[in-house]
XYZ file of N, CA, C and O in Angstrom:
692
model
N 15.335 14.109 -9.955
C 16.375 14.945 -9.271
C 17.749 14.246 -9.204
O 17.684 13.100 -9.087
N 18.694 15.088 -9.329
C 20.042 14.528 -9.111
C 20.495 13.820 -7.858
O 20.990 13.051 -7.828
N 19.696 14.293 -6.898
C 19.873 13.807 -5.557
C 19.444 12.334 -5.363
O 19.722 11.623 -4.286
N 18.612 11.946 -6.212
C 18.115 10.564 -6.149
C 18.745 9.655 -7.238
O 18.388 8.736 -7.643
N 20.057 10.060 -7.609
C 20.836 9.124 -8.611
C 21.134 7.588 -7.949
O 21.273 7.589 -6.593
N 20.810 6.695 -8.697
C 20.995 5.292 -8.235
C 22.306 4.864 -8.254
O 22.838 4.163 -7.250
N 23.171 5.041 -9.208
C 24.579 4.777 -9.281
C 25.587 5.652 -9.087
O 26.749 5.585 -9.686
N 25.323 6.600 -8.726
C 26.097 7.827 -8.546
C 26.088 8.498 -7.266
O 25.595 7.873 -6.282
N 26.850 9.648 -7.130
C 26.868 10.407 -5.920
C 26.342 11.855 -5.936
O 26.951 12.195 -7.065
N 25.969 12.392 -5.025
C 25.570 13.757 -4.912
C 26.928 14.577 -5.051
O 27.774 14.348 -4.144
N 26.906 15.516 -6.119
C 27.971 16.329 -6.096
C 27.382 17.846 -5.773
O 26.570 18.482 -6.389
N 27.661 18.183 -4.498
C 27.306 19.443 -3.831
C 27.465 20.759 -4.780
O 26.548 21.393 -4.771
N 28.448 20.737 -5.655
C 28.847 21.924 -6.494
C 27.668 21.974 -7.385
O 27.270 23.252 -7.728
N 26.942 21.027 -7.748
C 25.994 21.135 -8.766
C 24.491 21.369 -8.160
O 23.576 21.680 -8.970
N 24.298 21.368 -6.917
C 22.888 21.567 -6.195
C 22.417 22.817 -6.462
O 21.182 22.711 -6.782
N 23.112 23.944 -7.054
C 22.156 25.179 -7.446
C 21.575 24.887 -8.677
O 20.531 25.736 -9.115
N 21.916 23.959 -9.381
C 21.280 23.774 -10.737
C 20.032 22.578 -10.526
O 19.329 22.507 -11.601
N 19.764 22.055 -9.543
C 18.868 21.139 -9.465
C 17.484 21.825 -9.795
O 17.169 22.736 -9.227
N 16.782 20.826 -10.340
C 15.295 21.182 -10.888
C 15.354 22.567 -11.754
O 14.236 23.291 -11.930
N 16.560 22.942 -12.472
C 16.630 24.076 -13.418
C 17.112 23.619 -14.719
O 16.861 24.420 -15.507
N 17.664 22.361 -14.918
C 18.264 22.109 -16.346
C 17.204 21.226 -17.219
O 16.503 20.490 -16.570
N 16.926 21.802 -18.145
C 16.013 21.218 -19.283
C 16.915 20.718 -20.267
O 17.660 21.490 -20.928
N 16.817 19.382 -20.582
C 17.423 18.767 -21.593
C 16.455 18.049 -22.552
O 15.511 18.038 -22.380
N 17.082 17.766 -23.955
C 16.370 17.311 -24.959
C 17.331 16.274 -25.455
O 18.445 16.324 -25.605
N 16.559 15.099 -25.728
C 17.224 14.030 -26.398
C 16.211 13.159 -27.038
O 14.866 13.230 -26.932
N 16.605 12.212 -28.128
C 15.593 11.518 -28.820
C 15.525 10.134 -28.107
O 16.368 9.476 -28.118
N 14.324 9.939 -27.413
C 14.368 8.648 -26.726
C 14.199 7.412 -27.900
O 13.613 7.654 -28.687
N 14.959 6.489 -27.574
C 14.618 5.213 -28.233
C 13.680 4.384 -27.920
O 12.649 4.724 -27.267
N 13.594 3.140 -28.316
C 12.573 2.191 -28.032
C 12.529 1.663 -26.577
O 11.589 1.322 -26.004
N 13.776 1.726 -26.014
C 13.967 1.276 -24.717
C 13.639 2.305 -23.575
O 13.611 3.327 -23.752
N 12.912 1.712 -22.421
C 12.513 2.681 -21.401
C 13.674 3.030 -20.568
O 13.477 4.151 -20.179
N 14.578 2.222 -20.518
C 15.726 2.455 -19.522
C 16.964 2.489 -20.464
O 17.195 1.555 -21.126
N 17.822 3.575 -20.481
C 19.018 3.626 -21.112
C 19.854 3.969 -19.974
O 19.746 5.024 -19.241
N 21.155 3.668 -20.391
C 22.331 4.126 -19.613
C 22.804 5.297 -19.950
O 22.929 5.664 -21.174
N 23.270 6.334 -19.015
C 23.937 7.526 -19.510
C 24.924 7.426 -20.622
O 24.955 8.270 -21.555
N 25.742 6.664 -20.663
C 26.934 6.451 -21.461
C 26.278 6.123 -22.890
O 26.984 6.705 -23.679
N 25.104 5.541 -23.013
C 24.626 5.641 -24.427
C 23.763 6.680 -24.925
O 23.547 6.869 -25.894
N 23.716 7.609 -23.932
C 22.764 9.006 -24.284
C 23.647 10.059 -24.352
O 23.234 11.096 -25.052
N 25.007 9.930 -23.942
C 25.667 11.142 -23.697
C 25.881 11.964 -24.866
O 25.617 13.289 -24.934
N 25.929 11.372 -26.251
C 26.191 12.213 -27.327
C 24.684 12.708 -27.915
O 24.729 13.459 -28.770
N 23.742 12.310 -27.431
C 22.380 12.722 -27.852
C 21.726 13.658 -26.997
O 20.761 14.141 -27.435
N 22.296 14.071 -25.836
C 21.842 15.072 -24.981
C 22.181 16.389 -25.230
O 23.380 16.472 -25.568
N 21.333 17.397 -25.250
C 21.511 18.697 -25.623
C 20.785 19.582 -24.546
O 19.525 19.378 -24.277
N 21.591 20.307 -23.794
C 21.009 21.223 -22.697
C 20.422 22.389 -23.448
O 20.976 23.182 -24.430
N 19.008 22.384 -23.351
C 18.356 23.339 -24.256
C 18.232 24.627 -23.330
O 17.900 25.768 -23.868
N 17.844 24.556 -21.894
C 17.874 25.763 -21.063
C 18.277 25.429 -19.572
O 18.040 24.462 -19.137
N 18.693 26.527 -19.140
C 18.780 26.427 -17.462
C 17.798 27.456 -16.854
O 18.089 28.763 -17.329
N 16.969 27.053 -16.136
C 15.802 28.040 -15.760
C 16.335 28.979 -14.810
O 17.495 28.533 -13.905
N 16.040 30.042 -14.633
C 16.401 31.039 -13.780
C 16.239 30.662 -12.327
O 16.836 30.892 -11.124
N 15.009 30.033 -12.049
C 14.345 29.653 -10.862
C 14.200 28.071 -10.805
O 13.888 27.531 -12.093
N 14.270 27.227 -9.711
C 13.954 25.864 -9.857
C 12.370 25.671 -10.478
O 11.573 26.397 -10.125
N 12.365 24.643 -11.282
C 10.977 24.304 -11.790
C 10.122 23.692 -10.474
O 10.607 22.863 -9.714
N 9.102 24.225 -10.412
C 8.185 23.888 -9.390
C 6.842 23.030 -9.634
O 5.900 23.045 -9.068
N 6.969 22.338 -10.901
C 5.975 21.387 -11.270
C 4.695 22.160 -11.827
O 4.600 23.419 -11.889
N 3.668 21.246 -12.113
C 2.529 21.830 -12.817
C 1.793 22.366 -11.903
O 1.593 21.849 -10.763
N 0.727 23.547 -12.029
C -0.062 24.132 -11.276
C -1.382 23.136 -11.127
O -1.562 22.352 -11.914
N -1.873 23.338 -10.082
C -2.991 22.614 -9.596
C -4.229 23.156 -10.560
O -4.483 24.473 -10.512
N -4.889 22.208 -11.311
C -6.033 22.763 -12.248
C -7.375 22.415 -11.918
O -8.285 22.738 -12.578
N -7.434 21.813 -10.681
C -8.853 21.259 -10.279
C -8.906 19.817 -10.008
O -8.097 18.945 -10.420
N -9.701 19.461 -9.253
C -9.766 18.041 -8.752
C -10.234 17.095 -9.843
O -9.881 15.949 -9.833
N -10.994 17.589 -10.818
C -11.384 16.868 -12.124
C -10.236 16.495 -12.846
O -10.235 15.539 -13.732
N -9.163 17.303 -12.690
C -7.987 16.935 -13.650
C -6.917 16.152 -13.025
O -5.728 16.025 -13.675
N -7.030 15.707 -11.959
C -6.022 15.012 -11.217
C -5.840 13.629 -11.815
O -6.754 12.801 -11.927
N -4.736 13.364 -12.300
C -4.335 11.893 -12.910
C -2.657 12.051 -12.873
O -2.104 12.548 -13.842
N -2.173 11.461 -11.953
C -0.752 11.705 -11.537
C -0.042 10.308 -11.592
O -0.524 9.377 -11.075
N 1.233 10.395 -12.115
C 1.953 9.170 -12.202
C 2.617 9.372 -10.843
O 2.534 10.400 -9.986
N 3.242 8.140 -10.393
C 4.103 8.194 -8.989
C 4.959 9.460 -9.066
O 5.095 10.140 -8.125
N 5.925 9.531 -10.074
C 6.910 10.502 -9.919
C 6.122 11.838 -9.967
O 6.698 12.902 -9.187
N 5.063 12.179 -10.676
C 4.478 13.555 -10.334
C 3.999 13.735 -9.048
O 3.926 15.000 -8.519
N 3.363 12.542 -8.525
C 2.864 12.910 -7.181
C 3.944 13.114 -6.154
O 3.845 14.007 -5.308
N 4.870 12.380 -6.156
C 6.241 12.508 -5.333
C 6.788 13.994 -5.514
O 7.093 14.479 -4.563
N 6.688 14.447 -6.835
C 7.379 15.863 -7.163
C 6.610 16.926 -6.227
O 6.888 18.041 -5.896
N 5.129 16.726 -6.253
C 4.415 17.671 -5.465
C 4.914 17.834 -4.085
O 4.943 18.958 -3.639
N 5.251 16.786 -3.399
C 5.613 16.813 -2.154
C 7.019 17.228 -1.967
O 7.307 17.908 -1.099
N 7.980 16.613 -2.849
C 9.346 17.127 -2.873
C 9.600 18.587 -3.098
O 10.513 19.128 -2.540
N 8.736 19.117 -4.181
C 8.827 20.589 -4.295
C 7.922 21.397 -3.394
O 7.859 22.750 -3.458
N 7.274 20.792 -2.530
C 6.374 21.575 -1.801
C 5.454 22.414 -2.420
O 5.514 23.767 -2.101
N 4.641 21.934 -3.552
C 3.956 22.777 -4.314
C 2.734 23.264 -3.374
O 1.805 22.528 -3.089
N 2.838 24.541 -3.071
C 1.838 25.118 -2.026
C 0.160 25.092 -2.831
O -0.779 24.666 -1.992
N 0.162 25.290 -4.082
C -1.397 25.140 -4.511
C -1.947 23.740 -4.496
O -3.049 23.519 -4.094
N -1.041 22.714 -4.761
C -1.498 21.272 -4.555
C -1.563 21.002 -3.035
O -2.764 20.411 -2.532
N -0.566 21.233 -2.274
C -0.692 21.010 -0.768
C -1.977 21.665 -0.180
O -2.673 20.822 0.583
N -2.315 22.859 -0.545
C -3.572 23.662 0.044
C -4.870 22.660 -0.659
O -5.712 22.525 0.194
N -4.705 22.510 -1.834
C -6.039 21.809 -2.400
C -6.291 20.379 -1.975
O -7.490 19.993 -1.760
N -5.221 19.898 -1.461
C -5.367 18.257 -0.999
C -5.463 18.138 0.549
O -6.101 17.281 1.199
N -5.059 19.324 1.392
C -4.889 19.100 2.646
C -6.362 19.024 3.337
O -6.522 18.423 4.500
N -7.466 19.665 2.893
C -8.771 19.774 3.426
C -9.664 19.099 2.753
O -10.947 19.203 2.929
N -9.294 18.111 1.904
C -10.179 17.217 1.040
C -10.336 15.888 1.289
O -9.420 15.202 1.646
N -11.690 15.518 1.359
C -11.955 14.033 1.594
C -12.163 13.503 0.061
O -12.657 14.316 -0.752
N -11.884 12.183 0.025
C -12.076 11.775 -1.334
C -12.318 10.260 -1.490
O -11.934 9.632 -0.559
N -12.774 9.718 -2.623
C -12.589 8.393 -2.989
C -11.586 8.516 -4.210
O -11.751 9.052 -5.244
N -10.543 7.734 -4.072
C -9.546 7.965 -5.162
C -9.237 6.339 -5.839
O -9.721 5.302 -5.372
N -8.615 6.436 -6.893
C -8.336 5.464 -7.528
C -6.866 5.075 -7.944
O -6.122 6.261 -8.392
N -6.115 4.141 -7.615
C -4.776 3.872 -7.807
C -4.765 2.863 -8.970
O -5.504 1.701 -8.743
N -4.077 3.031 -10.071
C -4.186 2.183 -11.195
C -2.708 1.556 -11.518
O -1.751 2.349 -11.459
N -2.508 0.409 -11.503
C -1.412 -0.453 -11.934
C -1.368 -0.368 -13.371
O -2.027 -1.080 -13.980
N -0.522 0.556 -13.916
C -0.508 0.666 -15.360
C -0.108 -0.575 -16.220
O -0.484 -0.594 -17.444
N 0.794 -1.298 -15.598
C 1.395 -2.475 -16.252
C 0.371 -3.622 -16.339
O 0.114 -4.267 -17.421
N -0.417 -3.925 -15.112
C -1.372 -4.991 -15.198
C -2.856 -4.491 -15.272
O -3.588 -5.336 -15.523
N -3.183 -3.366 -15.248
C -4.485 -2.973 -15.198
C -5.303 -3.020 -14.068
O -6.446 -2.690 -13.676
N -4.752 -3.495 -12.802
C -5.166 -3.758 -11.571
C -5.570 -2.238 -11.012
O -4.953 -1.500 -11.238
N -6.751 -2.229 -10.301
C -7.368 -1.090 -9.807
C -7.541 -1.257 -8.415
O -7.851 -2.214 -7.704
N -6.958 -0.214 -7.597
C -7.004 -0.128 -6.175
C -7.952 1.190 -5.788
O -7.540 2.147 -6.219
N -9.087 0.881 -5.115
C -9.970 1.942 -4.728
C -9.704 2.219 -3.342
O -9.716 1.290 -2.455
N -9.489 3.542 -2.835
C -9.233 3.821 -1.489
C -10.128 5.121 -1.102
O -10.803 5.766 -2.004
N -9.872 5.402 0.077
C -10.534 6.626 0.558
C -9.913 7.664 1.429
O -8.873 7.134 2.149
N -10.063 8.713 1.442
C -9.273 9.747 2.314
C -10.281 10.308 3.165
O -11.206 11.000 2.720
N -10.406 10.256 4.550
C -11.342 10.843 5.266
C -10.626 11.627 6.671
O -9.272 11.589 6.548
N -11.422 12.284 7.505
C -10.569 12.836 8.666
C -9.900 11.901 9.484
O -9.083 12.216 10.017
N -10.193 10.603 9.615
C -9.717 9.582 10.371
C -8.306 9.351 9.852
O -7.463 9.070 10.763
N -8.095 9.415 8.434
C -6.713 9.276 8.039
C -6.211 10.569 7.387
O -5.122 10.574 6.574
N -6.616 11.603 8.119
C -6.104 13.028 7.888
C -6.111 13.526 6.455
O -5.144 14.136 5.993
N -7.130 13.092 5.757
C -7.582 13.740 4.507
C -6.688 13.369 3.457
O -5.718 12.467 3.571
N -6.960 13.882 2.165
C -6.203 13.401 0.981
C -4.700 13.612 1.011
O -3.911 12.760 0.677
N -4.103 14.822 1.426
C -2.817 15.106 1.612
C -2.086 14.059 2.300
O -1.160 13.495 1.820
N -2.614 13.741 3.586
C -1.748 12.902 4.157
C -1.834 11.528 3.695
O -0.968 10.669 3.831
N -3.034 11.050 3.169
C -3.260 9.717 2.638
C -2.181 9.593 1.466
O -1.629 8.605 1.400
N -2.244 10.519 0.723
C -1.214 10.218 -0.564
C 0.148 10.447 -0.131
O 1.169 9.767 -0.878
N 0.563 11.156 0.774
C 1.763 11.391 1.161
C 2.382 9.844 1.789
O 3.481 9.514 1.359
N 1.481 9.287 2.321
C 1.833 7.900 2.955
C 2.283 6.744 1.730
O 2.957 5.936 1.636
N 1.595 7.248 0.546
C 1.858 6.313 -0.551
C 3.101 6.806 -1.120
O 3.784 5.566 -1.633
N 3.329 7.948 -1.303
C 4.728 8.437 -1.673
C 5.764 8.010 -0.875
O 6.777 7.319 -1.375
N 5.641 7.785 0.447
C 6.669 7.285 1.484
C 6.998 5.935 1.166
O 8.055 5.515 1.446
N 6.077 5.072 1.182
C 6.281 3.714 1.167
C 5.718 2.788 0.141
O 5.963 1.699 0.070
N 4.888 3.474 -0.721
C 4.239 2.773 -1.975
C 3.161 2.011 -1.556
O 2.235 1.836 -2.643
N 2.726 1.682 -0.332
C 1.668 0.943 -0.090
C 0.433 1.911 0.887
O -0.820 1.336 0.750
N 0.902 2.750 1.675
C -0.109 3.590 2.350
C -0.714 2.905 3.392
O -1.740 3.307 3.944
N -0.185 1.648 3.906
C -0.829 0.707 4.872
C -1.850 -0.204 4.256
O -2.234 -0.959 5.034
N -2.302 -0.047 2.933
C -3.037 -1.001 2.286
C -2.471 -2.473 2.160
O -1.221 -2.549 1.751
N -3.340 -3.462 2.677
C -2.566 -4.743 2.786
C -2.290 -5.276 1.557
O -1.313 -6.025 1.298
N -3.018 -5.255 0.463
C -2.887 -5.701 -0.864
C -1.598 -5.087 -1.479
O -0.749 -5.656 -2.135
N -1.468 -3.819 -1.310
C -0.354 -2.853 -1.966
C 0.794 -3.259 -1.081
O 1.883 -3.379 -1.797
N 0.699 -3.420 0.243
C 1.943 -3.856 1.205
C 2.438 -5.229 0.636
O 3.637 -5.348 0.347
N 1.569 -6.093 0.167
C 1.957 -7.676 -0.309
C 2.784 -7.211 -1.578
O 3.790 -7.942 -1.997
N 2.083 -6.459 -2.636
C 2.696 -6.169 -3.883
C 3.921 -5.289 -3.796
O 5.120 -5.888 -4.499
N 4.355 -4.503 -2.889
C 5.495 -3.975 -2.641
C 6.719 -4.982 -2.017
O 7.744 -4.807 -2.420
N 6.312 -5.724 -1.199
C 6.922 -6.762 -0.718
C 7.455 -7.908 -1.796
O 8.520 -8.182 -2.042
N 6.571 -8.132 -2.612
C 6.873 -9.045 -3.719
C 7.618 -8.455 -4.972
O 8.560 -9.057 -5.518
N 7.236 -7.222 -5.314
C 7.699 -6.649 -6.554
C 8.658 -5.441 -6.389
O 9.351 -5.071 -7.201
N 8.682 -4.897 -5.170
C 9.542 -3.678 -4.783
C 8.838 -2.377 -5.043
O 7.938 -2.270 -5.679
N 9.325 -1.432 -4.318
C 8.795 -0.207 -4.143
C 9.072 0.518 -5.624
O 8.477 1.328 -6.032
N 10.348 0.153 -6.164
C 10.465 0.704 -7.652
C 9.462 0.297 -8.628
O 9.105 1.194 -9.588
N 8.700 -0.915 -8.402
C 7.528 -1.182 -9.272
C 6.549 -0.207 -9.243
O 5.825 0.274 -10.122
N 6.210 0.162 -7.997
C 5.124 1.292 -7.694
C 5.475 2.499 -8.385
O 4.728 3.067 -9.101
N 6.895 2.926 -8.249
C 7.264 4.246 -8.788
C 7.311 4.201 -10.259
O 6.908 5.270 -10.913
N 7.395 3.095 -10.915
C 7.319 3.057 -12.366
C 6.000 2.906 -12.974
O 5.793 3.299 -14.225
N 5.153 2.128 -12.283
C 3.722 1.760 -12.839
C 2.487 2.340 -12.261
O 1.384 2.042 -12.862
N 2.545 3.065 -11.145
C 1.245 3.460 -10.348
C 0.891 4.962 -10.942
O 1.537 5.859 -11.239
N -0.406 5.045 -11.058
C -1.063 6.213 -11.264
C -2.218 6.673 -10.271
O -2.787 5.745 -9.841
N -2.328 7.746 -9.924
C -3.222 8.211 -8.819
C -4.395 9.332 -9.305
O -3.847 10.299 -10.152
N -5.610 8.980 -9.489
C -6.768 9.897 -9.638
C -7.822 9.920 -8.719
O -7.669 9.025 -7.720
N -8.751 10.877 -8.846
C -9.847 10.953 -8.037
C -11.092 10.338 -8.778
O -11.231 10.735 -9.890
N -11.784 9.631 -7.826
C -12.991 9.176 -8.471
C -14.278 10.296 -7.914
O -15.071 10.707 -8.734
N -14.226 10.679 -6.681
C -15.106 11.584 -6.265
C -14.195 12.527 -5.219
O -13.474 11.743 -4.426
N -14.587 13.887 -5.065
C -13.996 14.417 -3.928
C -15.034 15.288 -3.182
O -16.165 15.530 -3.793
N -14.773 15.390 -1.942
C -15.674 16.034 -0.867
C -15.045 17.053 -0.072
O -13.929 16.955 0.242
N -15.811 18.031 0.313
C -14.961 19.025 1.157
C -14.987 18.285 2.788
O -15.309 17.383 3.172
N -14.102 18.870 3.535
C -13.819 18.536 4.876
C -15.091 18.296 5.705
O -14.985 17.654 6.866
N -16.348 18.903 5.572
C -17.284 18.850 6.258
C -18.212 17.440 6.118
O -18.926 17.084 6.834
N -18.188 16.774 5.027
C -18.823 15.732 4.752
C -18.592 14.424 5.599
O -17.303 14.236 5.863
N -19.584 13.879 6.148
C -19.258 12.875 7.067
C -18.301 11.590 6.560
O -18.667 11.388 5.447
N -17.383 11.143 7.458
C -16.468 10.250 6.990
C -17.261 8.834 6.773
O -16.740 8.026 5.668
N -18.355 8.503 7.243
C -19.013 7.266 7.073
C -19.687 7.550 5.664
O -19.720 6.424 4.787
N -20.039 8.543 5.273
C -20.556 8.594 3.854
C -19.423 8.411 2.829
O -19.654 7.638 1.685
N -18.258 8.897 3.148
C -16.984 8.667 2.153
C -16.700 7.228 2.001
O -16.741 6.695 1.093
N -16.867 6.471 3.249
C -16.567 5.059 3.211
C -17.502 4.119 2.394
O -17.419 3.335 1.783
N -18.912 4.759 2.581
C -19.869 3.997 1.797
C -19.618 4.260 0.190
O -20.010 3.467 -0.455
N -19.278 5.349 0.066
C -18.893 5.781 -1.475
C -17.795 4.811 -2.135
O -17.793 4.264 -3.100
N -16.662 4.637 -1.039
C -15.645 3.949 -1.615
C -16.069 2.385 -1.684
O -15.604 1.817 -2.810
N -16.919 1.900 -0.711
C -17.430 0.281 -0.857
C -18.104 0.313 -2.282
O -18.059 -0.799 -2.691
N -18.782 1.353 -2.739
C -19.731 1.189 -3.885
C -18.554 1.128 -5.037
O -19.125 0.546 -6.117
N -17.633 1.973 -5.110
C -16.789 1.876 -6.208
C -15.738 0.604 -6.226
O -14.961 0.419 -7.129
N -15.677 0.034 -5.164
C -14.806 -1.189 -4.946
C -15.137 -2.366 -5.807
O -16.363 -2.752 -6.155
Protein backbone atom coordinates (compact mmCIF):
# COMPACT_ATOMS: atom_id res chain seq x y z
CA UNK A 1 0.00 0.00 0.00
CA UNK A 2 1.14 3.55 -0.69
CA UNK A 3 0.58 4.46 2.95
CA UNK A 4 3.53 2.25 3.89
CA UNK A 5 6.10 4.04 1.73
CA UNK A 6 9.56 3.89 3.27
CA UNK A 7 11.19 7.02 1.83
CA UNK A 8 8.10 8.89 0.76
CA UNK A 9 5.17 10.64 2.23
CA UNK A 10 1.47 9.98 2.01
CA UNK A 11 -0.27 12.18 -0.54
CA UNK A 12 -3.90 12.35 0.53
CA UNK A 13 -5.00 13.26 -3.01
CA UNK A 14 -4.18 9.73 -4.17
CA UNK A 15 -5.85 7.89 -1.28
CA UNK A 16 -8.98 7.01 -3.35
CA UNK A 17 -6.68 4.96 -5.63
CA UNK A 18 -5.09 2.88 -2.87
CA UNK A 19 -5.51 -0.87 -3.45
CA UNK A 20 -6.97 -0.22 -6.93
CA UNK A 21 -3.98 0.30 -9.20
CA UNK A 22 -2.61 -2.68 -11.12
CA UNK A 23 0.76 -2.15 -12.75
CA UNK A 24 2.94 -4.34 -14.93
CA UNK A 25 6.70 -4.32 -15.27
CA UNK A 26 9.46 -6.74 -16.11
CA UNK A 27 11.25 -7.62 -12.91
CA UNK A 28 14.99 -7.90 -13.14
CA UNK A 29 17.27 -10.21 -11.24
CA UNK A 30 17.41 -7.86 -8.27
CA UNK A 31 14.79 -8.31 -5.52
CA UNK A 32 14.80 -4.65 -4.55
CA UNK A 33 14.89 -1.88 -7.10
CA UNK A 34 14.56 1.85 -6.73
CA UNK A 35 11.59 3.52 -8.35
CA UNK A 36 13.83 5.75 -10.45
CA UNK A 37 15.23 2.67 -12.21
CA UNK A 38 11.72 1.28 -12.85
CA UNK A 39 9.97 4.44 -13.97
CA UNK A 40 10.25 3.77 -17.70
CA UNK A 41 9.33 0.07 -17.34
CA UNK A 42 6.09 0.51 -15.41
CA UNK A 43 2.78 0.37 -17.27
CA UNK A 44 -0.55 1.04 -15.59
CA UNK A 45 -2.65 -1.85 -16.83
CA UNK A 46 -5.85 -1.23 -14.88
CA UNK A 47 -7.52 0.85 -12.21
CA UNK A 48 -10.06 -1.29 -10.37
CA UNK A 49 -13.51 0.20 -9.75
CA UNK A 50 -13.36 -1.03 -6.14
CA UNK A 51 -10.34 -1.57 -3.88
CA UNK A 52 -8.74 -5.02 -4.20
CA UNK A 53 -9.70 -7.12 -1.21
CA UNK A 54 -7.20 -9.95 -1.55
CA UNK A 55 -7.63 -13.60 -2.31
CA UNK A 56 -10.69 -15.43 -1.02
CA UNK A 57 -10.41 -18.00 1.76
CA UNK A 58 -10.24 -21.40 0.02
CA UNK A 59 -10.02 -23.71 3.02
CA UNK A 60 -7.70 -24.54 5.89
CA UNK A 61 -5.70 -27.01 3.79
CA UNK A 62 -4.86 -24.22 1.35
CA UNK A 63 -3.32 -21.81 3.87
CA UNK A 64 0.24 -20.95 2.93
CA UNK A 65 0.79 -17.21 3.33
CA UNK A 66 3.77 -14.92 3.13
CA UNK A 67 3.97 -12.18 5.75
CA UNK A 68 2.63 -9.55 3.29
CA UNK A 69 -0.30 -11.80 2.39
CA UNK A 70 -1.12 -12.43 6.06
CA UNK A 71 -0.80 -8.74 6.90
CA UNK A 72 -3.11 -7.80 4.02
CA UNK A 73 -5.85 -10.05 5.44
CA UNK A 74 -5.92 -7.87 8.55
CA UNK A 75 -5.29 -4.56 6.76
CA UNK A 76 -8.10 -5.22 4.29
CA UNK A 77 -10.30 -6.75 7.01
CA UNK A 78 -11.06 -9.76 4.84
CA UNK A 79 -14.35 -11.01 6.35
CA UNK A 80 -14.09 -14.53 4.94
CA UNK A 81 -10.57 -14.99 6.36
CA UNK A 82 -11.38 -13.31 9.67
CA UNK A 83 -14.43 -15.52 10.17
CA UNK A 84 -12.51 -18.66 9.25
CA UNK A 85 -9.64 -17.91 11.67
CA UNK A 86 -11.51 -16.44 14.63
CA UNK A 87 -13.01 -19.67 16.00
CA UNK A 88 -10.23 -21.99 14.90
CA UNK A 89 -7.67 -23.76 17.05
CA UNK A 90 -4.59 -25.01 15.26
CA UNK A 91 -1.03 -26.21 15.19
CA UNK A 92 0.74 -23.99 12.71
CA UNK A 93 4.13 -23.71 11.05
CA UNK A 94 6.16 -20.57 10.51
CA UNK A 95 8.93 -21.05 7.95
CA UNK A 96 11.94 -18.79 7.54
CA UNK A 97 12.30 -19.18 3.77
CA UNK A 98 15.81 -17.74 3.80
CA UNK A 99 17.33 -20.17 6.32
CA UNK A 100 14.84 -23.05 6.29
CA UNK A 101 14.34 -22.69 10.05
CA UNK A 102 10.92 -23.94 11.17
CA UNK A 103 8.88 -22.69 14.12
CA UNK A 104 5.89 -24.70 15.31
CA UNK A 105 3.22 -22.98 17.35
CA UNK A 106 -0.32 -23.46 18.54
CA UNK A 107 -3.47 -21.41 18.75
CA UNK A 108 -5.83 -22.26 21.58
CA UNK A 109 -8.62 -20.57 23.48
CA UNK A 110 -5.98 -19.46 26.02
CA UNK A 111 -4.35 -17.27 23.35
CA UNK A 112 -7.68 -16.35 21.73
CA UNK A 113 -7.64 -18.70 18.74
CA UNK A 114 -5.81 -18.53 15.43
CA UNK A 115 -7.01 -15.06 14.40
CA UNK A 116 -5.61 -13.42 17.52
CA UNK A 117 -2.43 -15.50 17.45
CA UNK A 118 -1.57 -14.57 13.87
CA UNK A 119 -2.57 -10.94 14.47
CA UNK A 120 0.18 -10.77 17.08
CA UNK A 121 2.75 -12.04 14.53
CA UNK A 122 1.63 -9.38 12.05
CA UNK A 123 1.87 -6.67 14.70
CA UNK A 124 5.35 -7.41 16.02
CA UNK A 125 6.88 -10.28 14.05
CA UNK A 126 7.38 -12.56 17.05
CA UNK A 127 3.95 -13.05 18.64
CA UNK A 128 5.62 -13.34 22.04
CA UNK A 129 7.68 -16.39 21.04
CA UNK A 130 11.09 -16.16 22.78
CA UNK A 131 13.10 -17.48 19.79
CA UNK A 132 11.34 -15.18 17.35
CA UNK A 133 11.64 -12.23 19.72
CA UNK A 134 15.42 -12.78 19.70
CA UNK A 135 15.46 -13.05 15.89
CA UNK A 136 13.46 -9.82 15.49
CA UNK A 137 15.84 -8.06 17.88
CA UNK A 138 18.91 -9.32 15.95
CA UNK A 139 17.70 -9.06 12.33
CA UNK A 140 14.81 -6.61 12.57
CA UNK A 141 11.11 -6.78 11.85
CA UNK A 142 11.73 -6.24 8.11
CA UNK A 143 13.54 -9.60 8.03
CA UNK A 144 10.31 -11.30 9.14
CA UNK A 145 8.28 -9.32 6.59
CA UNK A 146 10.55 -10.43 3.76
CA UNK A 147 11.21 -14.07 4.69
CA UNK A 148 8.43 -15.62 6.79
CA UNK A 149 5.64 -17.89 5.62
CA UNK A 150 2.65 -19.11 7.67
CA UNK A 151 0.79 -22.38 7.19
CA UNK A 152 -1.33 -24.87 9.14
CA UNK A 153 -0.17 -28.32 10.13
CA UNK A 154 -3.47 -29.24 11.81
CA UNK A 155 -6.66 -27.32 12.41
CA UNK A 156 -9.38 -27.96 14.98
CA UNK A 157 -12.73 -26.42 15.81
CA UNK A 158 -13.10 -24.32 18.93
CA UNK A 159 -14.55 -27.17 21.02
CA UNK A 160 -11.39 -29.29 21.01
CA UNK A 161 -9.61 -29.24 24.37
CA UNK A 162 -6.61 -26.88 24.57
CA UNK A 163 -4.42 -29.54 26.22
CA UNK A 164 -4.91 -31.77 23.19
CA UNK A 165 -3.80 -28.95 20.87
CA UNK A 166 -0.68 -28.36 22.99
CA UNK A 167 0.13 -32.08 22.91
CA UNK A 168 -0.13 -32.03 19.10
CA UNK A 169 2.17 -28.99 18.96
CA UNK A 170 4.74 -30.80 21.12
CA UNK A 171 4.71 -33.80 18.74
CA UNK A 172 5.29 -31.57 15.73
CA UNK A 173 8.15 -29.57 17.30
